[in-house]
mmCIF file with all atom_site columns, C-alpha atoms in Angstrom:
data_model
loop_
_atom_site.group_PDB
_atom_site.id
_atom_site.type_symbol
_atom_site.label_atom_id
_atom_site.label_alt_id
_atom_site.label_comp_id
_atom_site.label_asym_id
_atom_site.label_entity_id
_atom_site.label_seq_id
_atom_site.pdbx_PDB_ins_code
_atom_site.Cartn_x
_atom_site.Cartn_y
_atom_site.Cartn_z
_atom_site.occupancy
_atom_site.B_iso_or_equiv
_atom_site.pdbx_formal_charge
_atom_site.auth_seq_id
_atom_site.auth_comp_id
_atom_site.auth_asym_id
_atom_site.auth_atom_id
_atom_site.pdbx_PDB_model_num
ATOM 1   C CA . UNK P 1 1   ? 21.376 9.535   -12.203 1.00 0.00 ? 1   UNK P CA 1
ATOM 2   C CA . UNK P 1 2   ? 21.736 12.459  -10.032 1.00 0.00 ? 2   UNK P CA 1
ATOM 3   C CA . UNK P 1 3   ? 21.530 10.144  -6.943  1.00 0.00 ? 3   UNK P CA 1
ATOM 4   C CA . UNK P 1 4   ? 24.602 8.563   -8.130  1.00 0.00 ? 4   UNK P CA 1
ATOM 5   C CA . UNK P 1 5   ? 26.384 12.016  -9.007  1.00 0.00 ? 5   UNK P CA 1
ATOM 6   C CA . UNK P 1 6   ? 28.725 13.161  -6.258  1.00 0.00 ? 6   UNK P CA 1
ATOM 7   C CA . UNK P 1 7   ? 27.598 16.954  -5.936  1.00 0.00 ? 7   UNK P CA 1
ATOM 8   C CA . UNK P 1 8   ? 27.906 18.646  -2.679  1.00 0.00 ? 8   UNK P CA 1
ATOM 9   C CA . UNK P 1 9   ? 24.574 19.888  -1.535  1.00 0.00 ? 9   UNK P CA 1
ATOM 10  C CA . UNK P 1 10  ? 25.223 21.661  1.852   1.00 0.00 ? 10  UNK P CA 1
ATOM 11  C CA . UNK P 1 11  ? 21.882 22.939  2.226   1.00 0.00 ? 11  UNK P CA 1
ATOM 12  C CA . UNK P 1 12  ? 20.284 19.312  1.776   1.00 0.00 ? 12  UNK P CA 1
ATOM 13  C CA . UNK P 1 13  ? 22.947 17.983  4.051   1.00 0.00 ? 13  UNK P CA 1
ATOM 14  C CA . UNK P 1 14  ? 21.879 20.559  6.756   1.00 0.00 ? 14  UNK P CA 1
ATOM 15  C CA . UNK P 1 15  ? 18.168 19.833  6.347   1.00 0.00 ? 15  UNK P CA 1
ATOM 16  C CA . UNK P 1 16  ? 18.975 15.977  6.653   1.00 0.00 ? 16  UNK P CA 1
ATOM 17  C CA . UNK P 1 17  ? 20.871 16.802  10.074  1.00 0.00 ? 17  UNK P CA 1
ATOM 18  C CA . UNK P 1 18  ? 18.140 19.068  11.425  1.00 0.00 ? 18  UNK P CA 1
ATOM 19  C CA . UNK P 1 19  ? 15.183 16.814  10.662  1.00 0.00 ? 19  UNK P CA 1
ATOM 20  C CA . UNK P 1 20  ? 17.242 13.837  12.081  1.00 0.00 ? 20  UNK P CA 1
ATOM 21  C CA . UNK P 1 21  ? 17.786 15.848  15.467  1.00 0.00 ? 21  UNK P CA 1
ATOM 22  C CA . UNK P 1 22  ? 14.095 16.938  15.303  1.00 0.00 ? 22  UNK P CA 1
ATOM 23  C CA . UNK P 1 23  ? 13.142 13.344  15.005  1.00 0.00 ? 23  UNK P CA 1
ATOM 24  C CA . UNK P 1 24  ? 15.516 12.274  17.912  1.00 0.00 ? 24  UNK P CA 1
ATOM 25  C CA . UNK P 1 25  ? 14.573 15.084  20.271  1.00 0.00 ? 25  UNK P CA 1
ATOM 26  C CA . UNK P 1 26  ? 10.741 14.793  19.473  1.00 0.00 ? 26  UNK P CA 1
ATOM 27  C CA . UNK P 1 27  ? 10.787 11.263  20.064  1.00 0.00 ? 27  UNK P CA 1
ATOM 28  C CA . UNK P 1 28  ? 12.621 11.697  23.377  1.00 0.00 ? 28  UNK P CA 1
ATOM 29  C CA . UNK P 1 29  ? 10.128 14.367  24.417  1.00 0.00 ? 29  UNK P CA 1
ATOM 30  C CA . UNK P 1 30  ? 7.244  11.885  23.826  1.00 0.00 ? 30  UNK P CA 1
ATOM 31  C CA . UNK P 1 31  ? 8.664  9.003   25.563  1.00 0.00 ? 31  UNK P CA 1
ATOM 32  C CA . UNK P 1 32  ? 9.505  11.234  28.659  1.00 0.00 ? 32  UNK P CA 1
ATOM 33  C CA . UNK P 1 33  ? 6.086  12.504  28.699  1.00 0.00 ? 33  UNK P CA 1
ATOM 34  C CA . UNK P 1 34  ? 4.567  9.103   28.290  1.00 0.00 ? 34  UNK P CA 1
ATOM 35  C CA . UNK P 1 35  ? 6.792  7.638   31.101  1.00 0.00 ? 35  UNK P CA 1
ATOM 36  C CA . UNK P 1 36  ? 5.793  10.546  33.375  1.00 0.00 ? 36  UNK P CA 1
ATOM 37  C CA . UNK P 1 37  ? 2.093  10.232  32.445  1.00 0.00 ? 37  UNK P CA 1
ATOM 38  C CA . UNK P 1 38  ? 2.186  6.427   33.167  1.00 0.00 ? 38  UNK P CA 1
ATOM 39  C CA . UNK P 1 39  ? 3.690  6.617   36.385  1.00 0.00 ? 39  UNK P CA 1
ATOM 40  C CA . UNK P 1 40  ? 1.545  9.611   37.641  1.00 0.00 ? 40  UNK P CA 1
ATOM 41  C CA . UNK P 1 41  ? -1.708 8.395   36.253  1.00 0.00 ? 41  UNK P CA 1
ATOM 42  C CA . UNK P 1 42  ? -1.592 4.756   36.439  1.00 0.00 ? 42  UNK P CA 1
ATOM 43  C CA . UNK P 1 43  ? 0.992  3.645   38.830  1.00 0.00 ? 43  UNK P CA 1
ATOM 44  C CA . UNK P 1 44  ? 0.230  6.387   41.453  1.00 0.00 ? 44  UNK P CA 1
ATOM 45  C CA . UNK P 1 45  ? 3.833  7.063   42.013  1.00 0.00 ? 45  UNK P CA 1
ATOM 46  C CA . UNK P 1 46  ? 5.144  10.253  43.515  1.00 0.00 ? 46  UNK P CA 1
ATOM 47  C CA . UNK P 1 47  ? 6.576  13.031  41.219  1.00 0.00 ? 47  UNK P CA 1
ATOM 48  C CA . UNK P 1 48  ? 10.058 12.171  42.237  1.00 0.00 ? 48  UNK P CA 1
ATOM 49  C CA . UNK P 1 49  ? 9.630  8.498   41.585  1.00 0.00 ? 49  UNK P CA 1
ATOM 50  C CA . UNK P 1 50  ? 8.010  9.338   38.182  1.00 0.00 ? 50  UNK P CA 1
ATOM 51  C CA . UNK P 1 51  ? 10.747 11.839  37.324  1.00 0.00 ? 51  UNK P CA 1
ATOM 52  C CA . UNK P 1 52  ? 13.425 8.946   38.023  1.00 0.00 ? 52  UNK P CA 1
ATOM 53  C CA . UNK P 1 53  ? 11.706 6.650   35.656  1.00 0.00 ? 53  UNK P CA 1
ATOM 54  C CA . UNK P 1 54  ? 11.402 9.275   32.982  1.00 0.00 ? 54  UNK P CA 1
ATOM 55  C CA . UNK P 1 55  ? 15.152 10.026  33.410  1.00 0.00 ? 55  UNK P CA 1
ATOM 56  C CA . UNK P 1 56  ? 15.961 6.988   31.497  1.00 0.00 ? 56  UNK P CA 1
ATOM 57  C CA . UNK P 1 57  ? 14.364 7.909   28.196  1.00 0.00 ? 57  UNK P CA 1
ATOM 58  C CA . UNK P 1 58  ? 15.773 11.215  28.741  1.00 0.00 ? 58  UNK P CA 1
ATOM 59  C CA . UNK P 1 59  ? 19.339 9.991   29.187  1.00 0.00 ? 59  UNK P CA 1
ATOM 60  C CA . UNK P 1 60  ? 18.940 7.994   25.899  1.00 0.00 ? 60  UNK P CA 1
ATOM 61  C CA . UNK P 1 61  ? 17.727 10.929  24.000  1.00 0.00 ? 61  UNK P CA 1
ATOM 62  C CA . UNK P 1 62  ? 20.408 13.169  25.019  1.00 0.00 ? 62  UNK P CA 1
ATOM 63  C CA . UNK P 1 63  ? 22.953 10.322  24.312  1.00 0.00 ? 63  UNK P CA 1
ATOM 64  C CA . UNK P 1 64  ? 21.526 9.884   20.790  1.00 0.00 ? 64  UNK P CA 1
ATOM 65  C CA . UNK P 1 65  ? 21.482 13.673  20.174  1.00 0.00 ? 65  UNK P CA 1
ATOM 66  C CA . UNK P 1 66  ? 25.286 13.838  21.381  1.00 0.00 ? 66  UNK P CA 1
ATOM 67  C CA . UNK P 1 67  ? 26.387 10.816  19.301  1.00 0.00 ? 67  UNK P CA 1
ATOM 68  C CA . UNK P 1 68  ? 24.445 12.270  16.312  1.00 0.00 ? 68  UNK P CA 1
ATOM 69  C CA . UNK P 1 69  ? 26.151 15.560  16.786  1.00 0.00 ? 69  UNK P CA 1
ATOM 70  C CA . UNK P 1 70  ? 29.790 14.324  16.473  1.00 0.00 ? 70  UNK P CA 1
ATOM 71  C CA . UNK P 1 71  ? 29.397 10.786  15.027  1.00 0.00 ? 71  UNK P CA 1
ATOM 72  C CA . UNK P 1 72  ? 26.478 10.716  12.474  1.00 0.00 ? 72  UNK P CA 1
ATOM 73  C CA . UNK P 1 73  ? 27.430 7.496   11.010  1.00 0.00 ? 73  UNK P CA 1
ATOM 74  C CA . UNK P 1 74  ? 27.526 5.658   14.380  1.00 0.00 ? 74  UNK P CA 1
ATOM 75  C CA . UNK P 1 75  ? 24.158 7.331   15.449  1.00 0.00 ? 75  UNK P CA 1
ATOM 76  C CA . UNK P 1 76  ? 22.510 6.255   12.110  1.00 0.00 ? 76  UNK P CA 1
ATOM 77  C CA . UNK P 1 77  ? 23.614 2.644   12.841  1.00 0.00 ? 77  UNK P CA 1
ATOM 78  C CA . UNK P 1 78  ? 22.666 2.679   16.269  1.00 0.00 ? 78  UNK P CA 1
ATOM 79  C CA . UNK P 1 79  ? 19.029 4.281   15.346  1.00 0.00 ? 79  UNK P CA 1
ATOM 80  C CA . UNK P 1 80  ? 18.577 1.767   12.633  1.00 0.00 ? 80  UNK P CA 1
ATOM 81  C CA . UNK P 1 81  ? 19.611 -1.142  14.871  1.00 0.00 ? 81  UNK P CA 1
ATOM 82  C CA . UNK P 1 82  ? 17.328 0.146   17.523  1.00 0.00 ? 82  UNK P CA 1
ATOM 83  C CA . UNK P 1 83  ? 14.427 0.058   14.963  1.00 0.00 ? 83  UNK P CA 1
ATOM 84  C CA . UNK P 1 84  ? 15.272 -3.512  14.249  1.00 0.00 ? 84  UNK P CA 1
ATOM 85  C CA . UNK P 1 85  ? 15.446 -4.491  17.860  1.00 0.00 ? 85  UNK P CA 1
ATOM 86  C CA . UNK P 1 86  ? 12.029 -2.871  18.303  1.00 0.00 ? 86  UNK P CA 1
ATOM 87  C CA . UNK P 1 87  ? 10.561 -5.362  15.831  1.00 0.00 ? 87  UNK P CA 1
ATOM 88  C CA . UNK P 1 88  ? 12.482 -8.313  17.281  1.00 0.00 ? 88  UNK P CA 1
ATOM 89  C CA . UNK P 1 89  ? 11.079 -7.323  20.683  1.00 0.00 ? 89  UNK P CA 1
ATOM 90  C CA . UNK P 1 90  ? 7.561  -7.269  19.111  1.00 0.00 ? 90  UNK P CA 1
ATOM 91  C CA . UNK P 1 91  ? 8.055  -10.679 17.633  1.00 0.00 ? 91  UNK P CA 1
ATOM 92  C CA . UNK P 1 92  ? 9.549  -12.116 20.866  1.00 0.00 ? 92  UNK P CA 1
ATOM 93  C CA . UNK P 1 93  ? 6.683  -10.491 22.890  1.00 0.00 ? 93  UNK P CA 1
ATOM 94  C CA . UNK P 1 94  ? 3.883  -11.471 20.470  1.00 0.00 ? 94  UNK P CA 1
ATOM 95  C CA . UNK P 1 95  ? 2.465  -8.036  20.449  1.00 0.00 ? 95  UNK P CA 1
ATOM 96  C CA . UNK P 1 96  ? -1.241 -7.530  19.109  1.00 0.00 ? 96  UNK P CA 1
ATOM 97  C CA . UNK P 1 97  ? -1.864 -5.510  16.053  1.00 0.00 ? 97  UNK P CA 1
ATOM 98  C CA . UNK P 1 98  ? -2.849 -2.382  18.029  1.00 0.00 ? 98  UNK P CA 1
ATOM 99  C CA . UNK P 1 99  ? 0.667  -2.480  19.960  1.00 0.00 ? 99  UNK P CA 1
ATOM 100 C CA . UNK P 1 100 ? 2.353  -3.120  16.711  1.00 0.00 ? 100 UNK P CA 1
ATOM 101 C CA . UNK P 1 101 ? 0.831  -0.111  15.152  1.00 0.00 ? 101 UNK P CA 1
ATOM 102 C CA . UNK P 1 102 ? 1.569  2.301   17.955  1.00 0.00 ? 102 UNK P CA 1
ATOM 103 C CA . UNK P 1 103 ? 5.108  1.123   18.425  1.00 0.00 ? 103 UNK P CA 1
ATOM 104 C CA . UNK P 1 104 ? 5.839  1.344   14.676  1.00 0.00 ? 104 UNK P CA 1
ATOM 105 C CA . UNK P 1 105 ? 4.354  4.802   14.695  1.00 0.00 ? 105 UNK P CA 1
ATOM 106 C CA . UNK P 1 106 ? 5.941  6.168   17.619  1.00 0.00 ? 106 UNK P CA 1
ATOM 107 C CA . UNK P 1 107 ? 9.289  4.412   17.942  1.00 0.00 ? 107 UNK P CA 1
ATOM 108 C CA . UNK P 1 108 ? 10.688 2.141   15.004  1.00 0.00 ? 108 UNK P CA 1
ATOM 109 C CA . UNK P 1 109 ? 9.591  4.475   12.077  1.00 0.00 ? 109 UNK P CA 1
ATOM 110 C CA . UNK P 1 110 ? 10.829 7.679   13.565  1.00 0.00 ? 110 UNK P CA 1
ATOM 111 C CA . UNK P 1 111 ? 14.272 5.852   14.618  1.00 0.00 ? 111 UNK P CA 1
ATOM 112 C CA . UNK P 1 112 ? 14.694 4.330   11.257  1.00 0.00 ? 112 UNK P CA 1
ATOM 113 C CA . UNK P 1 113 ? 13.886 7.729   9.494   1.00 0.00 ? 113 UNK P CA 1
ATOM 114 C CA . UNK P 1 114 ? 16.463 9.592   11.885  1.00 0.00 ? 114 UNK P CA 1
ATOM 115 C CA . UNK P 1 115 ? 19.026 6.907   11.351  1.00 0.00 ? 115 UNK P CA 1
ATOM 116 C CA . UNK P 1 116 ? 18.681 7.255   7.570   1.00 0.00 ? 116 UNK P CA 1
ATOM 117 C CA . UNK P 1 117 ? 18.754 10.802  7.626   1.00 0.00 ? 117 UNK P CA 1
ATOM 118 C CA . UNK P 1 118 ? 21.914 10.875  9.682   1.00 0.00 ? 118 UNK P CA 1
ATOM 119 C CA . UNK P 1 119 ? 23.652 8.541   7.400   1.00 0.00 ? 119 UNK P CA 1
ATOM 120 C CA . UNK P 1 120 ? 22.651 10.693  4.425   1.00 0.00 ? 120 UNK P CA 1
ATOM 121 C CA . UNK P 1 121 ? 23.893 13.742  6.005   1.00 0.00 ? 121 UNK P CA 1
ATOM 122 C CA . UNK P 1 122 ? 27.243 11.808  6.754   1.00 0.00 ? 122 UNK P CA 1
ATOM 123 C CA . UNK P 1 123 ? 27.531 10.752  3.263   1.00 0.00 ? 123 UNK P CA 1
ATOM 124 C CA . UNK P 1 124 ? 27.028 14.237  1.976   1.00 0.00 ? 124 UNK P CA 1
ATOM 125 C CA . UNK P 1 125 ? 29.610 15.740  4.383   1.00 0.00 ? 125 UNK P CA 1
ATOM 126 C CA . UNK P 1 126 ? 32.003 13.234  3.073   1.00 0.00 ? 126 UNK P CA 1
ATOM 127 C CA . UNK P 1 127 ? 31.223 14.350  -0.511  1.00 0.00 ? 127 UNK P CA 1
ATOM 128 C CA . UNK P 1 128 ? 31.581 18.082  0.202   1.00 0.00 ? 128 UNK P CA 1
ATOM 129 C CA . UNK P 1 129 ? 34.876 17.185  1.982   1.00 0.00 ? 129 UNK P CA 1
ATOM 130 C CA . UNK P 1 130 ? 36.156 15.562  -1.189  1.00 0.00 ? 130 UNK P CA 1
ATOM 131 C CA . UNK P 1 131 ? 34.931 18.419  -3.644  1.00 0.00 ? 131 UNK P CA 1
ATOM 132 C CA . UNK P 1 132 ? 36.476 21.103  -1.298  1.00 0.00 ? 132 UNK P CA 1
#
């Protein structure tokens, strides 16, 4: 029943925020490196063209971190929606099992975890404001 008890736990809230931001930043770094590697290794693009392509996941990551910093509920909902959109994309595109595994492991699951952590941190913030 402690789950339903409204007790302010600031340490728990701070850990949720920290790990949500780590998931977002780590995922962003992964995708920036992936796009750079793909463009440089497989598409034979120049460094500047590859950097231009990698700017897209970098901008998305920075936007997610900025939104999560000030609007945790919005960031949580957007990350969960992105996770659901990844699943829909996979269904529409007809991914094979290997692609499903990779995309769930490196995109959908981390986004869902970060989204839930942002929502939990926002909920705890509201509880702490009501108690204070």
